[in-house]
XYZ file of C-alpha atoms in Angstrom:
291
model
C 127.739 161.833 -27.254
C 125.276 164.341 -28.641
C 122.472 161.905 -27.862
C 123.615 161.607 -24.233
C 123.911 165.355 -23.991
C 120.347 165.663 -25.198
C 119.033 162.997 -22.831
C 120.768 164.335 -19.685
C 118.309 167.238 -19.195
C 115.452 164.818 -19.787
C 116.743 162.420 -17.105
C 117.247 165.284 -14.699
C 113.697 166.485 -15.328
C 112.297 162.974 -14.768
C 114.244 162.579 -11.519
C 113.038 165.961 -10.281
C 109.478 165.024 -11.176
C 109.771 161.736 -9.263
C 111.134 163.569 -6.226
C 108.201 166.001 -6.324
C 105.712 163.106 -6.582
C 107.338 161.268 -3.662
C 107.278 164.377 -1.462
C 103.641 165.072 -2.326
C 102.683 161.482 -1.527
C 104.530 161.690 1.787
C 102.745 164.913 2.711
C 99.451 163.418 1.640
C 100.018 160.329 3.782
C 100.894 162.522 6.771
C 97.684 164.517 6.295
C 95.638 161.311 6.075
C 97.358 159.986 9.210
C 96.629 163.192 11.116
C 92.990 163.166 9.989
C 92.685 159.529 11.063
C 94.240 160.250 14.457
C 91.878 163.187 14.926
C 88.881 161.086 13.888
C 89.910 158.206 16.141
C 90.298 160.574 19.079
C 86.905 162.160 18.470
C 85.153 158.814 18.008
C 86.867 157.140 20.974
C 86.273 159.268 24.059
C 87.562 156.441 26.227
C 91.020 157.438 25.004
C 91.202 159.871 27.877
C 94.482 160.978 29.406
C 93.026 160.489 32.884
C 92.174 156.879 32.048
C 95.658 155.972 30.841
C 97.819 153.940 33.191
C 100.994 155.780 34.181
C 102.929 153.158 36.091
C 106.211 154.134 34.462
C 106.396 157.721 35.660
C 109.696 159.449 34.853
C 111.899 160.028 37.858
C 112.826 163.492 39.034
C 115.035 165.639 36.860
C 118.101 164.556 38.805
C 117.337 160.954 37.847
C 116.347 159.850 41.338
C 113.121 158.241 42.440
C 113.353 158.579 46.188
C 111.699 156.089 48.510
C 110.146 157.309 51.707
C 111.683 154.570 53.841
C 114.185 151.922 52.812
C 114.027 150.072 56.125
C 112.563 146.582 56.178
C 108.960 146.281 57.319
C 108.520 144.062 60.344
C 106.366 140.975 59.812
C 103.823 139.810 62.386
C 101.925 136.537 62.848
C 98.772 136.142 60.771
C 95.975 134.049 62.246
C 92.665 134.737 60.492
C 89.400 133.266 61.706
C 88.893 129.916 59.974
C 85.434 128.529 59.188
C 84.467 124.918 58.682
C 83.649 123.915 55.113
C 79.877 123.927 55.582
C 79.978 127.437 57.025
C 82.265 128.585 54.207
C 79.822 127.364 51.598
C 76.964 129.112 53.391
C 78.867 132.391 53.769
C 80.133 132.406 50.167
C 76.615 131.746 48.868
C 75.137 134.527 51.008
C 77.805 136.935 49.819
C 77.130 136.052 46.181
C 73.374 136.424 46.620
C 73.856 139.818 48.237
C 76.091 141.059 45.426
C 73.858 139.511 42.774
C 71.202 142.018 43.837
C 73.541 144.891 42.963
C 72.314 146.978 40.050
C 73.402 150.231 38.471
C 70.712 152.657 39.625
C 70.319 156.041 37.928
C 67.324 157.176 39.976
C 68.765 158.119 43.354
C 66.797 159.751 46.162
C 67.886 162.889 48.005
C 67.128 161.122 51.298
C 69.963 161.750 53.726
C 72.527 159.069 54.525
C 74.666 158.929 57.653
C 78.200 160.181 57.064
C 79.418 157.394 59.298
C 78.190 154.897 56.700
C 80.138 156.685 53.974
C 83.242 156.783 56.174
C 83.004 153.044 56.787
C 82.559 152.034 53.145
C 85.587 154.122 52.189
C 87.547 152.526 55.039
C 86.618 149.185 53.449
C 87.866 150.366 50.040
C 91.099 151.458 51.695
C 91.823 147.834 52.655
C 92.495 147.064 48.977
C 95.861 145.621 47.978
C 98.171 147.901 46.010
C 101.492 147.707 44.192
C 104.281 147.785 46.803
C 101.632 148.947 49.313
C 101.683 152.481 47.892
C 97.899 152.892 48.404
C 97.646 155.232 45.384
C 94.052 156.392 45.898
C 92.165 159.455 47.043
C 88.410 159.301 47.696
C 86.855 162.755 47.448
C 83.419 162.835 49.103
C 81.237 165.697 47.874
C 78.155 166.590 49.892
C 77.913 170.346 49.244
C 74.933 170.970 46.899
C 76.648 173.795 45.028
C 79.754 171.744 44.321
C 77.635 168.792 43.238
C 75.788 171.026 40.782
C 79.048 172.396 39.368
C 80.202 168.814 38.851
C 76.948 168.060 37.042
C 77.371 171.072 34.748
C 80.903 170.019 33.773
C 79.937 166.393 33.151
C 76.763 167.118 31.189
C 78.595 169.597 28.962
C 81.212 167.007 28.009
C 78.755 164.115 27.872
C 76.567 165.907 25.343
C 79.612 166.263 23.102
C 80.407 162.573 23.675
C 76.909 161.471 22.650
C 76.583 163.837 19.692
C 80.098 163.682 18.236
C 82.681 161.451 19.891
C 81.004 158.160 20.653
C 79.767 157.213 17.213
C 76.396 155.874 16.083
C 77.039 152.261 17.128
C 77.877 153.071 20.732
C 74.976 155.509 21.082
C 72.635 152.916 19.579
C 73.894 150.213 21.987
C 73.080 152.519 24.913
C 69.490 153.155 23.800
C 68.259 149.933 25.403
C 69.636 151.194 28.736
C 67.853 154.535 28.253
C 70.903 156.604 29.114
C 71.858 160.032 27.839
C 73.963 163.009 28.887
C 71.430 164.233 31.485
C 72.693 163.189 34.946
C 70.065 164.239 37.503
C 71.523 161.899 40.104
C 74.568 164.163 40.374
C 72.296 166.694 42.081
C 69.957 164.376 43.975
C 72.374 161.831 45.446
C 73.354 162.894 48.984
C 76.998 162.016 48.247
C 79.258 161.890 45.236
C 82.439 159.878 45.672
C 85.136 160.750 43.153
C 87.970 158.243 43.073
C 91.334 159.629 42.000
C 94.387 157.542 41.198
C 97.698 158.973 42.344
C 99.990 158.347 39.379
C 102.950 159.027 41.645
C 103.521 160.047 45.248
C 104.966 163.379 46.313
C 107.623 163.246 48.994
C 109.620 165.959 50.744
C 111.183 168.638 48.535
C 108.619 167.747 45.847
C 110.372 164.477 45.086
C 108.358 161.771 43.350
C 107.678 158.249 44.549
C 106.714 155.639 41.975
C 103.242 154.163 42.398
C 103.385 150.755 40.740
C 100.270 149.518 38.964
C 98.397 152.548 40.211
C 95.372 152.107 37.948
C 94.982 148.397 38.682
C 95.352 149.052 42.412
C 92.712 151.796 42.413
C 90.399 149.703 40.224
C 90.515 146.900 42.798
C 89.688 149.445 45.515
C 86.701 150.592 43.437
C 85.442 147.006 43.297
C 85.642 146.679 47.070
C 83.892 150.046 47.404
C 81.020 148.844 45.187
C 80.650 145.724 47.342
C 80.667 147.832 50.533
C 77.985 150.162 49.127
C 75.793 147.168 48.307
C 76.389 145.566 51.706
C 75.371 148.806 53.441
C 72.044 148.824 51.587
C 72.768 151.769 49.308
C 72.907 152.086 45.523
C 75.160 153.704 42.950
C 75.955 153.756 39.249
C 79.526 153.479 38.027
C 80.411 156.496 35.916
C 83.644 157.416 34.159
C 83.339 161.144 33.431
C 85.155 161.018 30.090
C 87.150 164.107 29.187
C 86.069 165.749 32.456
C 88.992 164.769 34.672
C 91.160 167.902 34.430
C 88.258 170.297 35.051
C 86.956 168.255 37.978
C 90.459 168.014 39.440
C 90.774 171.802 39.349
C 87.271 172.278 40.763
C 88.060 169.977 43.694
C 91.559 171.452 44.131
C 93.346 168.147 43.773
C 97.127 168.057 43.109
C 98.621 167.408 39.693
C 99.658 163.845 40.545
C 96.006 162.772 40.808
C 93.806 161.750 37.891
C 90.113 160.954 38.058
C 89.281 157.288 37.519
C 85.644 156.944 38.552
C 82.680 158.803 40.055
C 80.019 157.126 42.195
C 76.794 158.859 43.255
C 75.699 157.152 46.480
C 72.333 157.073 48.226
C 68.998 155.299 48.454
C 67.035 154.517 45.290
C 63.930 156.554 44.459
C 60.701 154.809 45.431
C 59.779 154.590 41.746
C 63.295 153.694 40.550
C 63.595 151.237 37.662
C 66.516 149.284 36.203
C 66.912 147.408 32.904
C 65.874 143.761 33.092
C 69.342 142.420 32.372
C 70.615 138.886 32.887
C 74.108 137.950 34.019
C 76.209 135.282 32.353
C 76.028 131.845 34.020
C 79.045 130.463 35.840
C 80.020 128.130 32.975
C 80.386 131.148 30.672
C 82.722 133.105 32.945
C 84.828 130.411 34.650
C 87.342 127.987 33.197
C 88.771 125.211 35.372
C 92.092 123.716 34.258
């Protein structure tokens, strides 16, 4: 019994020591996890709140997600113009050849462009399909030189941080062949900047929310149609995702809280001395699988 009495304090001390070690290890693991999360966030600027899909938006506080109109939509006959097979082949080839000339151009002239052209290409983008026909997009056209310059200042400030700290050596090195950096002169020179915002939810009467299904996919499709319309009109652009700039640009442009920036397109004519990288596109057999 005396032996057990002697050992009891020893066992208690050992147990206490083990508890201390376990707690220290847990705290250490939490610190490592936090450091890793911080490092991942800094080295992955594409993890941007504005670029996250938000299809599942919480309903209003009362638990309701009100629809604007529950009535059935009338259906009408659909009779599109039909082409014979030879004409279809010709048209599809011409369309491909036109789009195959599309390049991302970073040297954009300040030569004026008709606003009517811009209106029409955005009308074309607005024909895009969308989840439950919610049309969750807003195209903000900026033509005011002062506003364009403010946009440039915001983007270049964040882009310098991206290049120097967030992106990592590998990404920066991969971009060297494209000769890109955080200086974005085209944001000043292009006659128009088109900022495409996704509406993560709709706002109905009494500030009620309407779910916008697949809002990011829907707006991305609209951006693709917009790029095709820009090319068809004879203009150029470069697709830009102003990483970590969305909230500041939203405030600058006085957009509501339900909108998040997805893409920015400077639009205009190319400079007379504009150059583009001599890139090659993958052949059809590398991008298409027939089952």
